[in-house]
Amino acid sequence: MIEVRNAVWEDRQDFSDLWQLCFGDSDAFCQWFFHHRFEPSLSVCLKADDVFAACMQAFPYTIGIRGKAVKGTMLCGVCTHPDHRKKGYMGRIFPYDMQLLQQKGYGVAVHTPAVLPSYFSFGHYPVADACYLTAEKIPEVKAVEGVYPLQPEEYLKAFDCYTDFAKKYSGIIYRTEEDFLRKCADYNADGGKCMAYGKDAVEAYVFYYQTETELICVEAVGNDEVLQKVLTGIFAECDGLSLSVKLAPESQITFDFAQKEVKQKGVMGLTNLQVLLKALELDGKAAFAVEDHVVPENNGCFLLSGEKTEKSPAFSIPAGRLLQVLVGYTDLESQRPYVHIYDEAGFQEINEKLPKCNCYIIDEY
């Protein structure tokens, strides 16, 4: 017997055990995460003959899209027990959770899966890139002035830096002070440290993990010039280690010893089209038809204002492809292979209202 249902708080340990089995995180991290970040009302699990076989979680956040605040969620912990894979369980719980989020009025669901194509069948397509600096070995680097460790009691000093940084991107979380401090505590729970520049007002900061063999910088915030100083300060203490740094896609930061690669990192799914469109405060006379096989409520003919309409659509487009345009990762013109156009003038009207913009998702979960 297969049962798919909303999670309850009493499921917390089952969620944690499956997370740890599938992702291998430490006891300390899982204990912290499932106390501070488990939101059962937005999460779903599947039991097969009383075995906790698959689950996924969502956590509420405000997502910045085209400079507007959108009620959304971040998905994480999407996993199936190794003994129960290839049985179609993800195809059962994923649509269930998407429809749950739709009913609760969340416009979008963002996540950063390890294998992005795994979610294309659900209409969750890439909406952000990231730049990665990597090196097999960090050489000896001279320390720079003004860079210092940011202690946990000082983390709030970096909040304005994050807020200014986030305003530049579409797809990023607009963290509140509470969200920001919780994310900092999240890093700390698994041994994360923070290095910053700027004593009175933090101008740039980096959260990183350092082991005996590697340095992983998971959140780097600030403009390139100052951020390069912070990274240099960290490297000065980590010679001989391998390196991975995640940066915004347009970053011009370089180091002679590191390779640089920009790749897709972050997908988004449409949970409630009307919520999203109303938040974006767009307008226009042309209508368009949306096709969504995951969330039926998103099907129909709409105006950019979010209103459903009886007007003839200028084009029809799959929900996931439309979302890439609404976020600003692509423009409508580049989606022509996936669009049926009935009125070229109407198609161009909407295309002109939705230009591409800088997209970045800094949070991994």
mmCIF file with all atom_site columns, N, CA, C and O in Angstrom, residues 74-104:
data_model
loop_
_atom_site.group_PDB
_atom_site.id
_atom_site.type_symbol
_atom_site.label_atom_id
_atom_site.label_alt_id
_atom_site.label_comp_id
_atom_site.label_asym_id
_atom_site.label_entity_id
_atom_site.label_seq_id
_atom_site.pdbx_PDB_ins_code
_atom_site.Cartn_x
_atom_site.Cartn_y
_atom_site.Cartn_z
_atom_site.occupancy
_atom_site.B_iso_or_equiv
_atom_site.pdbx_formal_charge
_atom_site.auth_seq_id
_atom_site.auth_comp_id
_atom_site.auth_asym_id
_atom_site.auth_atom_id
_atom_site.pdbx_PDB_model_num
ATOM 1   N N  . MET A 1 74  ? 11.549 27.536 -0.987  1.00 0.00 ? 74  MET A N  1
ATOM 2   C CA . MET A 1 74  ? 12.731 26.833 -1.458  1.00 0.00 ? 74  MET A CA 1
ATOM 3   C C  . MET A 1 74  ? 12.540 25.356 -1.154  1.00 0.00 ? 74  MET A C  1
ATOM 4   O O  . MET A 1 74  ? 12.221 24.985 -0.023  1.00 0.00 ? 74  MET A O  1
ATOM 5   N N  . LEU A 1 75  ? 12.711 24.521 -2.166  1.00 0.00 ? 75  LEU A N  1
ATOM 6   C CA . LEU A 1 75  ? 12.600 23.080 -2.010  1.00 0.00 ? 75  LEU A CA 1
ATOM 7   C C  . LEU A 1 75  ? 13.942 22.495 -1.593  1.00 0.00 ? 75  LEU A C  1
ATOM 8   O O  . LEU A 1 75  ? 14.999 23.001 -1.979  1.00 0.00 ? 75  LEU A O  1
ATOM 9   N N  . CYS A 1 76  ? 13.905 21.426 -0.830  1.00 0.00 ? 76  CYS A N  1
ATOM 10  C CA . CYS A 1 76  ? 15.148 20.752 -0.447  1.00 0.00 ? 76  CYS A CA 1
ATOM 11  C C  . CYS A 1 76  ? 14.809 19.342 0.030   1.00 0.00 ? 76  CYS A C  1
ATOM 12  O O  . CYS A 1 76  ? 13.641 18.997 0.230   1.00 0.00 ? 76  CYS A O  1
ATOM 13  N N  . GLY A 1 77  ? 15.841 18.545 0.191   1.00 0.00 ? 77  GLY A N  1
ATOM 14  C CA . GLY A 1 77  ? 15.653 17.199 0.728   1.00 0.00 ? 77  GLY A CA 1
ATOM 15  C C  . GLY A 1 77  ? 14.772 16.311 -0.123  1.00 0.00 ? 77  GLY A C  1
ATOM 16  O O  . GLY A 1 77  ? 14.090 15.424 0.406   1.00 0.00 ? 77  GLY A O  1
ATOM 17  N N  . VAL A 1 78  ? 14.778 16.528 -1.434  1.00 0.00 ? 78  VAL A N  1
ATOM 18  C CA . VAL A 1 78  ? 13.980 15.689 -2.331  1.00 0.00 ? 78  VAL A CA 1
ATOM 19  C C  . VAL A 1 78  ? 14.743 14.376 -2.523  1.00 0.00 ? 78  VAL A C  1
ATOM 20  O O  . VAL A 1 78  ? 15.798 14.349 -3.154  1.00 0.00 ? 78  VAL A O  1
ATOM 21  N N  . CYS A 1 79  ? 14.222 13.296 -1.977  1.00 0.00 ? 79  CYS A N  1
ATOM 22  C CA . CYS A 1 79  ? 15.005 12.065 -2.000  1.00 0.00 ? 79  CYS A CA 1
ATOM 23  C C  . CYS A 1 79  ? 14.118 10.830 -1.856  1.00 0.00 ? 79  CYS A C  1
ATOM 24  O O  . CYS A 1 79  ? 12.996 10.897 -1.353  1.00 0.00 ? 79  CYS A O  1
ATOM 25  N N  . THR A 1 80  ? 14.656 9.710  -2.303  1.00 0.00 ? 80  THR A N  1
ATOM 26  C CA . THR A 1 80  ? 14.008 8.407  -2.193  1.00 0.00 ? 80  THR A CA 1
ATOM 27  C C  . THR A 1 80  ? 14.992 7.420  -1.565  1.00 0.00 ? 80  THR A C  1
ATOM 28  O O  . THR A 1 80  ? 16.188 7.427  -1.885  1.00 0.00 ? 80  THR A O  1
ATOM 29  N N  . HIS A 1 81  ? 14.506 6.600  -0.680  1.00 0.00 ? 81  HIS A N  1
ATOM 30  C CA . HIS A 1 81  ? 15.354 5.585  -0.040  1.00 0.00 ? 81  HIS A CA 1
ATOM 31  C C  . HIS A 1 81  ? 16.017 4.734  -1.124  1.00 0.00 ? 81  HIS A C  1
ATOM 32  O O  . HIS A 1 81  ? 15.365 4.338  -2.102  1.00 0.00 ? 81  HIS A O  1
ATOM 33  N N  . PRO A 1 82  ? 17.324 4.446  -0.997  1.00 0.00 ? 82  PRO A N  1
ATOM 34  C CA . PRO A 1 82  ? 18.027 3.669  -2.026  1.00 0.00 ? 82  PRO A CA 1
ATOM 35  C C  . PRO A 1 82  ? 17.355 2.350  -2.385  1.00 0.00 ? 82  PRO A C  1
ATOM 36  O O  . PRO A 1 82  ? 17.448 1.888  -3.533  1.00 0.00 ? 82  PRO A O  1
ATOM 37  N N  . ASP A 1 83  ? 16.677 1.731  -1.437  1.00 0.00 ? 83  ASP A N  1
ATOM 38  C CA . ASP A 1 83  ? 16.026 0.442  -1.707  1.00 0.00 ? 83  ASP A CA 1
ATOM 39  C C  . ASP A 1 83  ? 14.695 0.594  -2.434  1.00 0.00 ? 83  ASP A C  1
ATOM 40  O O  . ASP A 1 83  ? 14.080 -0.412 -2.795  1.00 0.00 ? 83  ASP A O  1
ATOM 41  N N  . HIS A 1 84  ? 14.252 1.838  -2.627  1.00 0.00 ? 84  HIS A N  1
ATOM 42  C CA . HIS A 1 84  ? 12.923 2.051  -3.218  1.00 0.00 ? 84  HIS A CA 1
ATOM 43  C C  . HIS A 1 84  ? 12.961 2.970  -4.436  1.00 0.00 ? 84  HIS A C  1
ATOM 44  O O  . HIS A 1 84  ? 11.935 3.549  -4.809  1.00 0.00 ? 84  HIS A O  1
ATOM 45  N N  . ARG A 1 85  ? 14.114 3.089  -5.065  1.00 0.00 ? 85  ARG A N  1
ATOM 46  C CA . ARG A 1 85  ? 14.232 3.944  -6.235  1.00 0.00 ? 85  ARG A CA 1
ATOM 47  C C  . ARG A 1 85  ? 13.753 3.228  -7.491  1.00 0.00 ? 85  ARG A C  1
ATOM 48  O O  . ARG A 1 85  ? 13.599 2.025  -7.516  1.00 0.00 ? 85  ARG A O  1
ATOM 49  N N  . LYS A 1 86  ? 13.486 4.052  -8.514  1.00 0.00 ? 86  LYS A N  1
ATOM 50  C CA . LYS A 1 86  ? 13.008 3.565  -9.815  1.00 0.00 ? 86  LYS A CA 1
ATOM 51  C C  . LYS A 1 86  ? 11.643 2.880  -9.712  1.00 0.00 ? 86  LYS A C  1
ATOM 52  O O  . LYS A 1 86  ? 11.335 1.940  -10.445 1.00 0.00 ? 86  LYS A O  1
ATOM 53  N N  . LYS A 1 87  ? 10.836 3.364  -8.785  1.00 0.00 ? 87  LYS A N  1
ATOM 54  C CA . LYS A 1 87  ? 9.465  2.847  -8.638  1.00 0.00 ? 87  LYS A CA 1
ATOM 55  C C  . LYS A 1 87  ? 8.426  3.933  -8.914  1.00 0.00 ? 87  LYS A C  1
ATOM 56  O O  . LYS A 1 87  ? 7.237  3.715  -8.714  1.00 0.00 ? 87  LYS A O  1
ATOM 57  N N  . GLY A 1 88  ? 8.895  5.100  -9.369  1.00 0.00 ? 88  GLY A N  1
ATOM 58  C CA . GLY A 1 88  ? 7.974  6.183  -9.696  1.00 0.00 ? 88  GLY A CA 1
ATOM 59  C C  . GLY A 1 88  ? 7.486  6.979  -8.499  1.00 0.00 ? 88  GLY A C  1
ATOM 60  O O  . GLY A 1 88  ? 6.521  7.754  -8.624  1.00 0.00 ? 88  GLY A O  1
ATOM 61  N N  . TYR A 1 89  ? 8.149  6.824  -7.350  1.00 0.00 ? 89  TYR A N  1
ATOM 62  C CA . TYR A 1 89  ? 7.668  7.510  -6.151  1.00 0.00 ? 89  TYR A CA 1
ATOM 63  C C  . TYR A 1 89  ? 7.814  9.028  -6.243  1.00 0.00 ? 89  TYR A C  1
ATOM 64  O O  . TYR A 1 89  ? 6.970  9.775  -5.752  1.00 0.00 ? 89  TYR A O  1
ATOM 65  N N  . MET A 1 90  ? 8.894  9.490  -6.884  1.00 0.00 ? 90  MET A N  1
ATOM 66  C CA . MET A 1 90  ? 9.072  10.928 -7.010  1.00 0.00 ? 90  MET A CA 1
ATOM 67  C C  . MET A 1 90  ? 7.975  11.525 -7.883  1.00 0.00 ? 90  MET A C  1
ATOM 68  O O  . MET A 1 90  ? 7.538  12.663 -7.657  1.00 0.00 ? 90  MET A O  1
ATOM 69  N N  . GLY A 1 91  ? 7.534  10.763 -8.845  1.00 0.00 ? 91  GLY A N  1
ATOM 70  C CA . GLY A 1 91  ? 6.432  11.226 -9.687  1.00 0.00 ? 91  GLY A CA 1
ATOM 71  C C  . GLY A 1 91  ? 5.114  11.316 -8.948  1.00 0.00 ? 91  GLY A C  1
ATOM 72  O O  . GLY A 1 91  ? 4.161  11.935 -9.437  1.00 0.00 ? 91  GLY A O  1
ATOM 73  N N  . ARG A 1 92  ? 5.065  10.708 -7.783  1.00 0.00 ? 92  ARG A N  1
ATOM 74  C CA . ARG A 1 92  ? 3.865  10.790 -6.943  1.00 0.00 ? 92  ARG A CA 1
ATOM 75  C C  . ARG A 1 92  ? 3.923  11.978 -5.988  1.00 0.00 ? 92  ARG A C  1
ATOM 76  O O  . ARG A 1 92  ? 2.945  12.704 -5.808  1.00 0.00 ? 92  ARG A O  1
ATOM 77  N N  . ILE A 1 93  ? 5.096  12.170 -5.339  1.00 0.00 ? 93  ILE A N  1
ATOM 78  C CA . ILE A 1 93  ? 5.136  13.198 -4.300  1.00 0.00 ? 93  ILE A CA 1
ATOM 79  C C  . ILE A 1 93  ? 5.388  14.601 -4.855  1.00 0.00 ? 93  ILE A C  1
ATOM 80  O O  . ILE A 1 93  ? 4.934  15.585 -4.266  1.00 0.00 ? 93  ILE A O  1
ATOM 81  N N  . PHE A 1 94  ? 6.084  14.693 -5.994  1.00 0.00 ? 94  PHE A N  1
ATOM 82  C CA . PHE A 1 94  ? 6.420  16.020 -6.505  1.00 0.00 ? 94  PHE A CA 1
ATOM 83  C C  . PHE A 1 94  ? 5.180  16.812 -6.922  1.00 0.00 ? 94  PHE A C  1
ATOM 84  O O  . PHE A 1 94  ? 4.979  17.944 -6.466  1.00 0.00 ? 94  PHE A O  1
ATOM 85  N N  . PRO A 1 95  ? 4.307  16.260 -7.767  1.00 0.00 ? 95  PRO A N  1
ATOM 86  C CA . PRO A 1 95  ? 3.080  17.001 -8.111  1.00 0.00 ? 95  PRO A CA 1
ATOM 87  C C  . PRO A 1 95  ? 2.210  17.274 -6.889  1.00 0.00 ? 95  PRO A C  1
ATOM 88  O O  . PRO A 1 95  ? 1.550  18.317 -6.809  1.00 0.00 ? 95  PRO A O  1
ATOM 89  N N  . TYR A 1 96  ? 2.206  16.351 -5.942  1.00 0.00 ? 96  TYR A N  1
ATOM 90  C CA . TYR A 1 96  ? 1.408  16.538 -4.724  1.00 0.00 ? 96  TYR A CA 1
ATOM 91  C C  . TYR A 1 96  ? 1.861  17.796 -3.987  1.00 0.00 ? 96  TYR A C  1
ATOM 92  O O  . TYR A 1 96  ? 1.044  18.620 -3.560  1.00 0.00 ? 96  TYR A O  1
ATOM 93  N N  . ASP A 1 97  ? 3.173  17.945 -3.836  1.00 0.00 ? 97  ASP A N  1
ATOM 94  C CA . ASP A 1 97  ? 3.682  19.106 -3.109  1.00 0.00 ? 97  ASP A CA 1
ATOM 95  C C  . ASP A 1 97  ? 3.485  20.389 -3.905  1.00 0.00 ? 97  ASP A C  1
ATOM 96  O O  . ASP A 1 97  ? 3.176  21.442 -3.341  1.00 0.00 ? 97  ASP A O  1
ATOM 97  N N  . MET A 1 98  ? 3.647  20.327 -5.237  1.00 0.00 ? 98  MET A N  1
ATOM 98  C CA . MET A 1 98  ? 3.447  21.523 -6.055  1.00 0.00 ? 98  MET A CA 1
ATOM 99  C C  . MET A 1 98  ? 1.999  22.030 -5.940  1.00 0.00 ? 98  MET A C  1
ATOM 100 O O  . MET A 1 98  ? 1.746  23.234 -5.836  1.00 0.00 ? 98  MET A O  1
ATOM 101 N N  . GLN A 1 99  ? 1.059  21.115 -5.942  1.00 0.00 ? 99  GLN A N  1
ATOM 102 C CA . GLN A 1 99  ? -0.346 21.515 -5.811  1.00 0.00 ? 99  GLN A CA 1
ATOM 103 C C  . GLN A 1 99  ? -0.649 22.004 -4.395  1.00 0.00 ? 99  GLN A C  1
ATOM 104 O O  . GLN A 1 99  ? -1.457 22.918 -4.211  1.00 0.00 ? 99  GLN A O  1
ATOM 105 N N  . LEU A 1 100 ? 0.007  21.427 -3.408  1.00 0.00 ? 100 LEU A N  1
ATOM 106 C CA . LEU A 1 100 ? -0.144 21.907 -2.037  1.00 0.00 ? 100 LEU A CA 1
ATOM 107 C C  . LEU A 1 100 ? 0.316  23.356 -1.932  1.00 0.00 ? 100 LEU A C  1
ATOM 108 O O  . LEU A 1 100 ? -0.371 24.202 -1.325  1.00 0.00 ? 100 LEU A O  1
ATOM 109 N N  . LEU A 1 101 ? 1.467  23.667 -2.531  1.00 0.00 ? 101 LEU A N  1
ATOM 110 C CA . LEU A 1 101 ? 1.997  25.028 -2.489  1.00 0.00 ? 101 LEU A CA 1
ATOM 111 C C  . LEU A 1 101 ? 1.100  25.986 -3.264  1.00 0.00 ? 101 LEU A C  1
ATOM 112 O O  . LEU A 1 101 ? 0.921  27.146 -2.871  1.00 0.00 ? 101 LEU A O  1
ATOM 113 N N  . GLN A 1 102 ? 0.521  25.499 -4.357  1.00 0.00 ? 102 GLN A N  1
ATOM 114 C CA . GLN A 1 102 ? -0.412 26.334 -5.119  1.00 0.00 ? 102 GLN A CA 1
ATOM 115 C C  . GLN A 1 102 ? -1.609 26.724 -4.263  1.00 0.00 ? 102 GLN A C  1
ATOM 116 O O  . GLN A 1 102 ? -2.015 27.899 -4.220  1.00 0.00 ? 102 GLN A O  1
ATOM 117 N N  . GLN A 1 103 ? -2.160 25.753 -3.567  1.00 0.00 ? 103 GLN A N  1
ATOM 118 C CA . GLN A 1 103 ? -3.343 26.001 -2.739  1.00 0.00 ? 103 GLN A CA 1
ATOM 119 C C  . GLN A 1 103 ? -3.037 26.954 -1.586  1.00 0.00 ? 103 GLN A C  1
ATOM 120 O O  . GLN A 1 103 ? -3.918 27.700 -1.144  1.00 0.00 ? 103 GLN A O  1
ATOM 121 N N  . LYS A 1 104 ? -1.801 26.953 -1.119  1.00 0.00 ? 104 LYS A N  1
ATOM 122 C CA . LYS A 1 104 ? -1.429 27.826 -0.011  1.00 0.00 ? 104 LYS A CA 1
ATOM 123 C C  . LYS A 1 104 ? -0.982 29.211 -0.478  1.00 0.00 ? 104 LYS A C  1
ATOM 124 O O  . LYS A 1 104 ? -0.577 30.048 0.336   1.00 0.00 ? 104 LYS A O  1
#
